[in-house]
PDB file of C-alpha atoms and ligand atoms in Angstrom:
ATOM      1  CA  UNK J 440      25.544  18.439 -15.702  1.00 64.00           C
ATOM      2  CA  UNK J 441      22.020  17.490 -15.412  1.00 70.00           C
ATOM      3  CA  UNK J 442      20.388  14.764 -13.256  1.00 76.00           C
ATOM      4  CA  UNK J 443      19.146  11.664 -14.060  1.00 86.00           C
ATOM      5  CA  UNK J 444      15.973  10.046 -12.542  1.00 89.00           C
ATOM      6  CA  UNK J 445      16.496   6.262 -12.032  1.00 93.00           C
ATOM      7  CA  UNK J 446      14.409   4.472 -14.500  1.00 96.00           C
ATOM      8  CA  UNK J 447      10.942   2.595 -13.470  1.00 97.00           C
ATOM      9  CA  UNK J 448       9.823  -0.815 -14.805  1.00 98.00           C
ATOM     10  CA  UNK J 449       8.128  -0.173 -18.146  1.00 98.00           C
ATOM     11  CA  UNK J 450       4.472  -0.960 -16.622  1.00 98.00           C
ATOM     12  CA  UNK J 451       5.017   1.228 -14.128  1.00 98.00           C
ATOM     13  CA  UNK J 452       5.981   4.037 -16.983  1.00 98.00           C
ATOM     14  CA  UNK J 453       2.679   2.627 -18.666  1.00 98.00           C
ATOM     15  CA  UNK J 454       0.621   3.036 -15.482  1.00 98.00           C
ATOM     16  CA  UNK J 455       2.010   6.569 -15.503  1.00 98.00           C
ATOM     17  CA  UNK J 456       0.789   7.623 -18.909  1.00 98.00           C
ATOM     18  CA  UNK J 457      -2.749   6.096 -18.223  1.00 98.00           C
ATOM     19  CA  UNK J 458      -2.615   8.258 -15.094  1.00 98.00           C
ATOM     20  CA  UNK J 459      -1.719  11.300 -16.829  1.00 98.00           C
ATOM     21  CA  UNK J 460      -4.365  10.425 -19.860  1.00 98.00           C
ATOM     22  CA  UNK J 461      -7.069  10.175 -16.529  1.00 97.00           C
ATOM     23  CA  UNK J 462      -5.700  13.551 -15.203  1.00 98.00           C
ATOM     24  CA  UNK J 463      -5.113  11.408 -12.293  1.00 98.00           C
ATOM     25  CA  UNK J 464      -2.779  12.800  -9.207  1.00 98.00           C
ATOM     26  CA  UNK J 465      -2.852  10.299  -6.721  1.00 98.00           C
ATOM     27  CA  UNK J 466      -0.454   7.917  -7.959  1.00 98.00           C
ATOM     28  CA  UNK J 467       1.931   6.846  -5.317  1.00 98.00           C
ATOM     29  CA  UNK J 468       5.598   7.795  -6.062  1.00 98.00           C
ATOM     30  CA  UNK J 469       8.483   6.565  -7.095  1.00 97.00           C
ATOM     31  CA  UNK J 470      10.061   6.504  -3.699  1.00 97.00           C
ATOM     32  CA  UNK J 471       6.838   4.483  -2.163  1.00 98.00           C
ATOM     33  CA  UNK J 472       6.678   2.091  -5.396  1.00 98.00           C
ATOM     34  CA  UNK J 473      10.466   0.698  -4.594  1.00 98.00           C
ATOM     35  CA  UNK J 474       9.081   0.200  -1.402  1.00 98.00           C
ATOM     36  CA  UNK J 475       5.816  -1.804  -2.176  1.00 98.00           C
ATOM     37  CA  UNK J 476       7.962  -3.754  -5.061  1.00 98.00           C
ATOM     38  CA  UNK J 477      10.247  -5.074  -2.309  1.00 98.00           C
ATOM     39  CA  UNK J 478       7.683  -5.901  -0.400  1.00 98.00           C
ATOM     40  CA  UNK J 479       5.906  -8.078  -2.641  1.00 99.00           C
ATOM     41  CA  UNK J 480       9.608  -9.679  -3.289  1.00 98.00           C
ATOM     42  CA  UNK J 481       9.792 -10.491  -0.188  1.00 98.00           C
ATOM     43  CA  UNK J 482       6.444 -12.977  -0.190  1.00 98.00           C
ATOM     44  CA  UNK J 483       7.740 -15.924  -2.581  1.00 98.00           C
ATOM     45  CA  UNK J 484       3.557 -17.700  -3.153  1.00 98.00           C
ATOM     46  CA  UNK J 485       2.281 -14.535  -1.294  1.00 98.00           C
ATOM     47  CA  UNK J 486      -1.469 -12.851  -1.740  1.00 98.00           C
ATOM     48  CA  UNK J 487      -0.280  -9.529  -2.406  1.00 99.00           C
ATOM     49  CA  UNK J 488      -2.752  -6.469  -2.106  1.00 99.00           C
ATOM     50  CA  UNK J 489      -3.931  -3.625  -2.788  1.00 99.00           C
ATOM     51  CA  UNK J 490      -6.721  -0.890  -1.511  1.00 98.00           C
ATOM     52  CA  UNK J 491      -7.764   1.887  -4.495  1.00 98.00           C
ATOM     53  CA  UNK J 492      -5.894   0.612  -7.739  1.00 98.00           C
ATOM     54  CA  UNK J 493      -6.149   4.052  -8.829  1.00 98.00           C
ATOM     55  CA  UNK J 494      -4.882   3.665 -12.150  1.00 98.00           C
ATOM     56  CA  UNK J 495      -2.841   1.043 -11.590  1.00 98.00           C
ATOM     57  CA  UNK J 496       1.049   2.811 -10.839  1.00 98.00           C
ATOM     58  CA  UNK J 497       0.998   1.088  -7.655  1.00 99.00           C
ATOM     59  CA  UNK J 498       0.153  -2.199  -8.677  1.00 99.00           C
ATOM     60  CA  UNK J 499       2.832  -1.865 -11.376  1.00 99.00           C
ATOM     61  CA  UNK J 500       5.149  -1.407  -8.561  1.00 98.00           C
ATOM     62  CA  UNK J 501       3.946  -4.338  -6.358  1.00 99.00           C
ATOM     63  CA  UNK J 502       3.608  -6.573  -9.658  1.00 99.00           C
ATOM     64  CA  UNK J 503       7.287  -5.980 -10.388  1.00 98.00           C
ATOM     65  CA  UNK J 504       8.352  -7.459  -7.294  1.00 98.00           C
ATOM     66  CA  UNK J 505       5.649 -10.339  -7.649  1.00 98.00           C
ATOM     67  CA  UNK J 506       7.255 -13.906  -7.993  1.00 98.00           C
ATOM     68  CA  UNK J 507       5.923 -16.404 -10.081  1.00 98.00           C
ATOM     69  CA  UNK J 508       3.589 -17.822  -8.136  1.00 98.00           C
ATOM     70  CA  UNK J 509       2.387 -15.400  -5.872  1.00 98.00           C
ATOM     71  CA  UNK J 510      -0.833 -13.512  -6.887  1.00 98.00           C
ATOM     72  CA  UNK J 511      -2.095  -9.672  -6.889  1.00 99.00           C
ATOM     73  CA  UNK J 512      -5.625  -8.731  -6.128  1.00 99.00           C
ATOM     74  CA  UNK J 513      -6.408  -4.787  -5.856  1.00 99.00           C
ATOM     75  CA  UNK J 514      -9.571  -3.325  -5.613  1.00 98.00           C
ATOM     76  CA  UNK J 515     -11.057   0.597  -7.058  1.00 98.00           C
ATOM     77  CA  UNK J 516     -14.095   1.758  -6.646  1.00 98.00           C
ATOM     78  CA  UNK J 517     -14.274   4.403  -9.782  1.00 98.00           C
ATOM     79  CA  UNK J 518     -14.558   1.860 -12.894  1.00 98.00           C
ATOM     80  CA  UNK J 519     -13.066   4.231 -14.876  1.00 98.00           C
ATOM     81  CA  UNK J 520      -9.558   3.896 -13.475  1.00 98.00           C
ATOM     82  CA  UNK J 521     -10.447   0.420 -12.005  1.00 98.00           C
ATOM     83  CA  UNK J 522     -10.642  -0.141 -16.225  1.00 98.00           C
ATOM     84  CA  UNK J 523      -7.212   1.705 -17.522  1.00 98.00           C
ATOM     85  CA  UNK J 524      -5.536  -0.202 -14.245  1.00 98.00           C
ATOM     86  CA  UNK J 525      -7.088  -3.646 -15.709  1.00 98.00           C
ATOM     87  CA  UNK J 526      -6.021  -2.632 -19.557  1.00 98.00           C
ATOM     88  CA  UNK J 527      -2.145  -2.640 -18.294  1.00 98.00           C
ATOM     89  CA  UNK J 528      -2.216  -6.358 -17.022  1.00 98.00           C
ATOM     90  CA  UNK J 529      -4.312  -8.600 -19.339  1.00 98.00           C
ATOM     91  CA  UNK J 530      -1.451 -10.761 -19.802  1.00 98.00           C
ATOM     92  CA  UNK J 531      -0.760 -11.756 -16.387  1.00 98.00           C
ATOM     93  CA  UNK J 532      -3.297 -13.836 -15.180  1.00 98.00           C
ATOM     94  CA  UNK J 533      -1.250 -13.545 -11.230  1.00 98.00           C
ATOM     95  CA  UNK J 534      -3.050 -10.104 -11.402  1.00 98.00           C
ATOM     96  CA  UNK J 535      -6.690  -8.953 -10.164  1.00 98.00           C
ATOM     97  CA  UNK J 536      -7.953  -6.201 -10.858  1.00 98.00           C
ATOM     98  CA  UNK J 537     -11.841  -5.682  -9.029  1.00 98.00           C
ATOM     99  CA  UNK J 538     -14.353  -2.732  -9.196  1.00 98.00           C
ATOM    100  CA  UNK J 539     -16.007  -1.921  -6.305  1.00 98.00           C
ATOM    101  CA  UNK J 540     -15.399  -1.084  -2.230  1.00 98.00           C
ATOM    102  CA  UNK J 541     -12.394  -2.139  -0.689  1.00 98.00           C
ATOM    103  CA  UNK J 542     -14.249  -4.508   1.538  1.00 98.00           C
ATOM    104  CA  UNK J 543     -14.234  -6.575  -1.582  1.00 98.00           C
ATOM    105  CA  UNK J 544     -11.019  -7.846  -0.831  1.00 98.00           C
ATOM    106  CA  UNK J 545     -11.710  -9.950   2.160  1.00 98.00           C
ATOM    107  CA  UNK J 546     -12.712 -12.662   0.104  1.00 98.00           C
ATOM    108  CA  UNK J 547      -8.960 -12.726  -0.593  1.00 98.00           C
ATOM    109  CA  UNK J 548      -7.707 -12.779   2.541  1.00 98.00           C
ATOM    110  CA  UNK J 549      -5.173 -13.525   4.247  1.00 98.00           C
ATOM    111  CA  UNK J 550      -2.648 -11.349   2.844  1.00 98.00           C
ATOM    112  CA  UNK J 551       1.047 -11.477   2.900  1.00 98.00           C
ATOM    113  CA  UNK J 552       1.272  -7.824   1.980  1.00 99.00           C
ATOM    114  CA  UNK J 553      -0.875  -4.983   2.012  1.00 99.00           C
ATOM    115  CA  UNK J 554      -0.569  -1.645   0.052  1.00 99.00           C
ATOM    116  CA  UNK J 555      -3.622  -0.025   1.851  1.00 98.00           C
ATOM    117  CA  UNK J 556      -3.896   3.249  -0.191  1.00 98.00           C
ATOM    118  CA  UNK J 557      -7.803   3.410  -0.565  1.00 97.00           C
ATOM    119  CA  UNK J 558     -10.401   2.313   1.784  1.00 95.00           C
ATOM    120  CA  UNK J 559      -9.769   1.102   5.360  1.00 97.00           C
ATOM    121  CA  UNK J 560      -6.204   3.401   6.330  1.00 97.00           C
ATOM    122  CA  UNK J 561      -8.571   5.250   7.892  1.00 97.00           C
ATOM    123  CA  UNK J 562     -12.244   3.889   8.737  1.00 97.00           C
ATOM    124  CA  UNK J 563     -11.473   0.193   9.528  1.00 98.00           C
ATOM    125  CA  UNK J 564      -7.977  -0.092  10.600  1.00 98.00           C
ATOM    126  CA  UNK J 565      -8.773  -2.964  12.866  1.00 97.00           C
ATOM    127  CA  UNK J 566     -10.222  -4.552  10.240  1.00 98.00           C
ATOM    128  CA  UNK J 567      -7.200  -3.847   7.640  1.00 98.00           C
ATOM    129  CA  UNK J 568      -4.563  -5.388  10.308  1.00 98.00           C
ATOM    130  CA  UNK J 569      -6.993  -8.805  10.295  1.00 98.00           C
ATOM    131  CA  UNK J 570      -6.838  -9.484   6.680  1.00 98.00           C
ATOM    132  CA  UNK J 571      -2.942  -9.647   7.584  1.00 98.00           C
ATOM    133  CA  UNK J 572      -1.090 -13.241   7.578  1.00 98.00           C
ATOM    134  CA  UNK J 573       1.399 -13.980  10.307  1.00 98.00           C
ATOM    135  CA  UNK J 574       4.571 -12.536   8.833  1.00 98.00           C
ATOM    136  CA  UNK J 575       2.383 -10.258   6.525  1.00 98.00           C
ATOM    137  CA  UNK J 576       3.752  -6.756   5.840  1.00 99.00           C
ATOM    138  CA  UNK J 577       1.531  -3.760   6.251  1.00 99.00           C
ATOM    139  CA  UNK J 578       2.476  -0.421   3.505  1.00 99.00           C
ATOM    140  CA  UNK J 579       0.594   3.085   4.237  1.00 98.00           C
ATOM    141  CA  UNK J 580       2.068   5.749   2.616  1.00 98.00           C
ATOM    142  CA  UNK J 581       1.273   9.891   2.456  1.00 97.00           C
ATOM    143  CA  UNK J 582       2.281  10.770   5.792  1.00 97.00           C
ATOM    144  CA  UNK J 583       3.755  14.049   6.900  1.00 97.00           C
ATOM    145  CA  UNK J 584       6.909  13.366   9.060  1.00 96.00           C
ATOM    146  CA  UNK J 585       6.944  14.511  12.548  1.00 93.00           C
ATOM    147  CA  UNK J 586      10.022  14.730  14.238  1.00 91.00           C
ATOM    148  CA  UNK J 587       7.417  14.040  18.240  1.00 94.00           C
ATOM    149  CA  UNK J 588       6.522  11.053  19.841  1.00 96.00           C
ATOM    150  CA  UNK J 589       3.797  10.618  20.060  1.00 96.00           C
ATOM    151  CA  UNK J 590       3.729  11.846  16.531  1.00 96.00           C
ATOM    152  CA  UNK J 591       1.913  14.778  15.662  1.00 96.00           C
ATOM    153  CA  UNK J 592      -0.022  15.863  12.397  1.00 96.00           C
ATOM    154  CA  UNK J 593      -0.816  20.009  11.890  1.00 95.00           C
ATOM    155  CA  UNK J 594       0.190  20.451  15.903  1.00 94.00           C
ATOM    156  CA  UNK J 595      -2.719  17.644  16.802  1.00 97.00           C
ATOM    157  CA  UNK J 596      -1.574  14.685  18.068  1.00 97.00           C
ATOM    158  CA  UNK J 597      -1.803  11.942  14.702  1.00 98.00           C
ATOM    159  CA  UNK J 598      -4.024   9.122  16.755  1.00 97.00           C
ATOM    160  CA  UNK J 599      -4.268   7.055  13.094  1.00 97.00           C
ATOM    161  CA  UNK J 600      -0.416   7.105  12.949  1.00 98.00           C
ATOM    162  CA  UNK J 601      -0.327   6.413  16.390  1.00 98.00           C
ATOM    163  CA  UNK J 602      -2.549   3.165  16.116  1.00 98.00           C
ATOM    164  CA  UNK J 603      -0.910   1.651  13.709  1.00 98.00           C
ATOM    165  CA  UNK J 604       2.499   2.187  15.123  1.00 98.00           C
ATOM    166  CA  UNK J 605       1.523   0.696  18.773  1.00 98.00           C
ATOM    167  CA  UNK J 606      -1.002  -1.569  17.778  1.00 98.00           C
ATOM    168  CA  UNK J 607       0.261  -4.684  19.636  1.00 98.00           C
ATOM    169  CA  UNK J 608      -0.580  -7.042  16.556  1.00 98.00           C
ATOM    170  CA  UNK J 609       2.191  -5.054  14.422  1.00 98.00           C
ATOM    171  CA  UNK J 610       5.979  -4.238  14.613  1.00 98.00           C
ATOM    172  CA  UNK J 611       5.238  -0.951  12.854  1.00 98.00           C
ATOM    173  CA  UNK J 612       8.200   1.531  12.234  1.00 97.00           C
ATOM    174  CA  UNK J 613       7.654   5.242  10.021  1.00 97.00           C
ATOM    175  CA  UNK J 614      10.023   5.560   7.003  1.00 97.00           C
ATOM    176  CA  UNK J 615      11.233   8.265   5.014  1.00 97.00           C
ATOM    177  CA  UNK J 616      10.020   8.429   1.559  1.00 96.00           C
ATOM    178  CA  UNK J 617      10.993  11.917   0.330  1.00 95.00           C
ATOM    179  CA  UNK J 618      12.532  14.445   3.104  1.00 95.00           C
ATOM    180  CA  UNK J 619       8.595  15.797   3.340  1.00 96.00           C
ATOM    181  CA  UNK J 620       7.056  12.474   2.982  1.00 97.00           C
ATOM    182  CA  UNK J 621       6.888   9.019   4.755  1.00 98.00           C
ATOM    183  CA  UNK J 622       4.831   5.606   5.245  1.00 98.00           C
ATOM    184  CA  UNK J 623       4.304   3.146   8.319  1.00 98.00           C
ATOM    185  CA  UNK J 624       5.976  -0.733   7.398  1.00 98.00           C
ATOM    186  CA  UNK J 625       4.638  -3.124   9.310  1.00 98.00           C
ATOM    187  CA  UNK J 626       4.357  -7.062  10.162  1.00 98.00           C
ATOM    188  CA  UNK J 627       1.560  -8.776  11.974  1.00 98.00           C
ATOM    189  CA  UNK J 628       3.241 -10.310  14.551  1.00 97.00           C
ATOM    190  CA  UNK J 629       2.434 -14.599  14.620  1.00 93.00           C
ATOM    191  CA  UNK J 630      -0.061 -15.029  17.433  1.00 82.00           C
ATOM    192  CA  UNK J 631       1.336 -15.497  20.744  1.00 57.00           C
ATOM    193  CA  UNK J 632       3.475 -12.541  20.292  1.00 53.00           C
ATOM    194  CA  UNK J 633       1.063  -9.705  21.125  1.00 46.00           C
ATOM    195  CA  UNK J 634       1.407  -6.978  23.777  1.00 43.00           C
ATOM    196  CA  UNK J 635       2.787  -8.903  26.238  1.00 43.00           C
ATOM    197  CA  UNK J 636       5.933  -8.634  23.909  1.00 43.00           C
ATOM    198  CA  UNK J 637       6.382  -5.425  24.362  1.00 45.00           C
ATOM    199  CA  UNK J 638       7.458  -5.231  27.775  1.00 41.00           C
ATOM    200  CA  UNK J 639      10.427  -7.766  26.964  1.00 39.00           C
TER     201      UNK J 639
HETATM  202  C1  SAM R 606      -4.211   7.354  -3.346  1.00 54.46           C
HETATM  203  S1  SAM R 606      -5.220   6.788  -4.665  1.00 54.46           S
HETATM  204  C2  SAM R 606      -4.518   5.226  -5.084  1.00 54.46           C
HETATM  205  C3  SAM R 606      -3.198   5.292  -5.763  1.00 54.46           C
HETATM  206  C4  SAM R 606      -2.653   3.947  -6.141  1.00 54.46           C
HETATM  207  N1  SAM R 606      -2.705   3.005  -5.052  1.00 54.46           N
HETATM  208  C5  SAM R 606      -1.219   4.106  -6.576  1.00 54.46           C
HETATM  209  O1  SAM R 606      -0.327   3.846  -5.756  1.00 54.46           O
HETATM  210  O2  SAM R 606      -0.973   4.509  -7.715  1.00 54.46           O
HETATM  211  C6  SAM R 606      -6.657   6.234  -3.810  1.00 54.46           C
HETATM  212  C7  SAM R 606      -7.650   5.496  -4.688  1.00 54.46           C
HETATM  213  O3  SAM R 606      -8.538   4.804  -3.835  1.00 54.46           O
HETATM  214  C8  SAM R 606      -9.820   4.812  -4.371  1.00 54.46           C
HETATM  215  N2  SAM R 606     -10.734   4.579  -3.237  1.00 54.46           N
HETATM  216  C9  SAM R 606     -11.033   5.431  -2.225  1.00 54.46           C
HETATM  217  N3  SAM R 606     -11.869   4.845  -1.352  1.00 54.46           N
HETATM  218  C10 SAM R 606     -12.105   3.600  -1.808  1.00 54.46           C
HETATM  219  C11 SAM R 606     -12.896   2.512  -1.339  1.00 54.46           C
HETATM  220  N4  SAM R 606     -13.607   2.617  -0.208  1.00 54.46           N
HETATM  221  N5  SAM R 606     -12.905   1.363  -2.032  1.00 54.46           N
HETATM  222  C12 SAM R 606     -12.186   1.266  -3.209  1.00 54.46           C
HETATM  223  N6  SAM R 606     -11.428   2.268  -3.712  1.00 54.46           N
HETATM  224  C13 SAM R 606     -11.376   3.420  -3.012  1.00 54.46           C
HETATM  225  C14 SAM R 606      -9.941   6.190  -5.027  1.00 54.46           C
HETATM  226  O4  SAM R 606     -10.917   6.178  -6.052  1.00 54.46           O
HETATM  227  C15 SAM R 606      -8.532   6.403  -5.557  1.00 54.46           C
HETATM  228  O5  SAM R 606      -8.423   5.990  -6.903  1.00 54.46           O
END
C-alpha cells in the first residue's frame, strides 16, 4: 500500500513550484505551514506577518488561514524571490508583499502574529517581541529538539532558544514539527502580566 501525503492549499502547491523553479530550499514545511495557517486563523482583523518571504510557501500557509479582513505584510530582501512571492498573490489585495530588510516591517506594527523566519530570530529579538500586540502569537521554526533544560544546541547551551522561551513578555512553549525538527509558539503577554507572573 503506499502512503499518501495530505494535500496543501493550491497556493501553497504554487509557492512550491516557484520555489523549485528558484532552486530555492528554505521553504518552511508542511508541518510548520499548518502551524502558521492556524495561527493566522486564530487573529479574526489581525496584522499577520512575516520576516524573509522567501518565495512565498510560507505566506501561502499564513494566507490560508487569513480571514477576511485581516491583512498580511511580509518582507524579503532578495527581489528576486521577493518578485515570484508577489506573482502568487496579485489578487488579494489583504496581502503585502515588500522588498527590502526586515526592519521594514515596523511600519506595520503591531502584529497579531509573527512568522519570524528572516531577519530579527536572531540579531534583534528584543526588538521582534515589541512589534508583538497583546495576545499576539510569536512562530520561529528550524530548531533542533533537545530533550535538556536549559535546552541545548550541538552540546552548547541554545541562549537564543533560551530567550525566547523565558523572556518574561512571552508564554513561549517548543513544539514538535517533525521527530528532528521543532519551533517556539508564543504570546506576548498583555502588560501587567510580566515576570512577576511567573512566580504565581
Ligand atoms: C528560511 S527562508 C524563508 C522561508 C519562508 N518564510 C517560507 O516559510 O517559505 C529565509 C529568507 O529570509 C530572507 N532574509 C534573510 N535575512 C533577511 C533580512 N534581514 N531582511 C529580509 N529578508 C531576509 C532570505 O533571503 C530568505 O529568503
Amino acid at each position: 500500500m503506499t502512503t499518501q501525503e495530505r494535500p496543501v492549499p493550491p497556493r501553497v502547491a504554487a509557492a512550491q513550484r516557484a520555489a523549485a523553479e528558484a532552486g530555492f530550499r528554505k521553504s518552511c514545511t508542511p508541518e510548520v505551514g499548518r502551524l502558521l495557517a492556524l495561527a493566522a486563523a486564530a487573529k479574526p482583523g489581525g496584522v499577520v506577518a512575516e520576516s524573509g518571504t522567501g518565495s512565498g510557501v510560507g505566506t501561502a500557509w499564513l494566507h490560508s488561514g487569513l480571514a477576511a479582513d485581516a491583512r498580511l505584510v511580509t518582507v524579503e530582501r532578495d527581489p528576486e524571490l521577493a518578485r515570484r512571492a508577489a506573482a502568487l498573490f496579485t489578487d488579494d489585495p489583504r496581502v503585502q508583499i515588500l522588498t527590502g530588510d526586515w526592519r521594514l516591517l515596523e511600519q506595520h506594527a503591531p502584529f497579531d502574529v509573527f512568522f519570524c523566519d528572516g531577519g530579527g530570530k536572531r540579531d534583534a529579538p528584543d526588538l521582534v517581541i515589541d512589534l508583538l500586540s497583546p495576545g499576539g502569537l510569536l512562530v520561529l521554526d528550524d530548531f533542533t529538539p533537545s530533550p535538556d533544560w536549559p535546552p541545548r544546541f550541538e552540546g552548547a547551551v541554545d541562549d537564543l532558544r533560551l530567550h525566547y522561551l523565558t523572556h518574561p513578555s512571552l508564554d513561549a512553549t517548543e513544539v514538535l514539527t517533525t521527530p528532528d525538527s521543532s519551533a517556539l509558539v508564543a504570546a506576548r503577554r498583555p502588560s501587567g502580566r510580566g515576570s512577576a507572573a511567573l512566580s504565581s
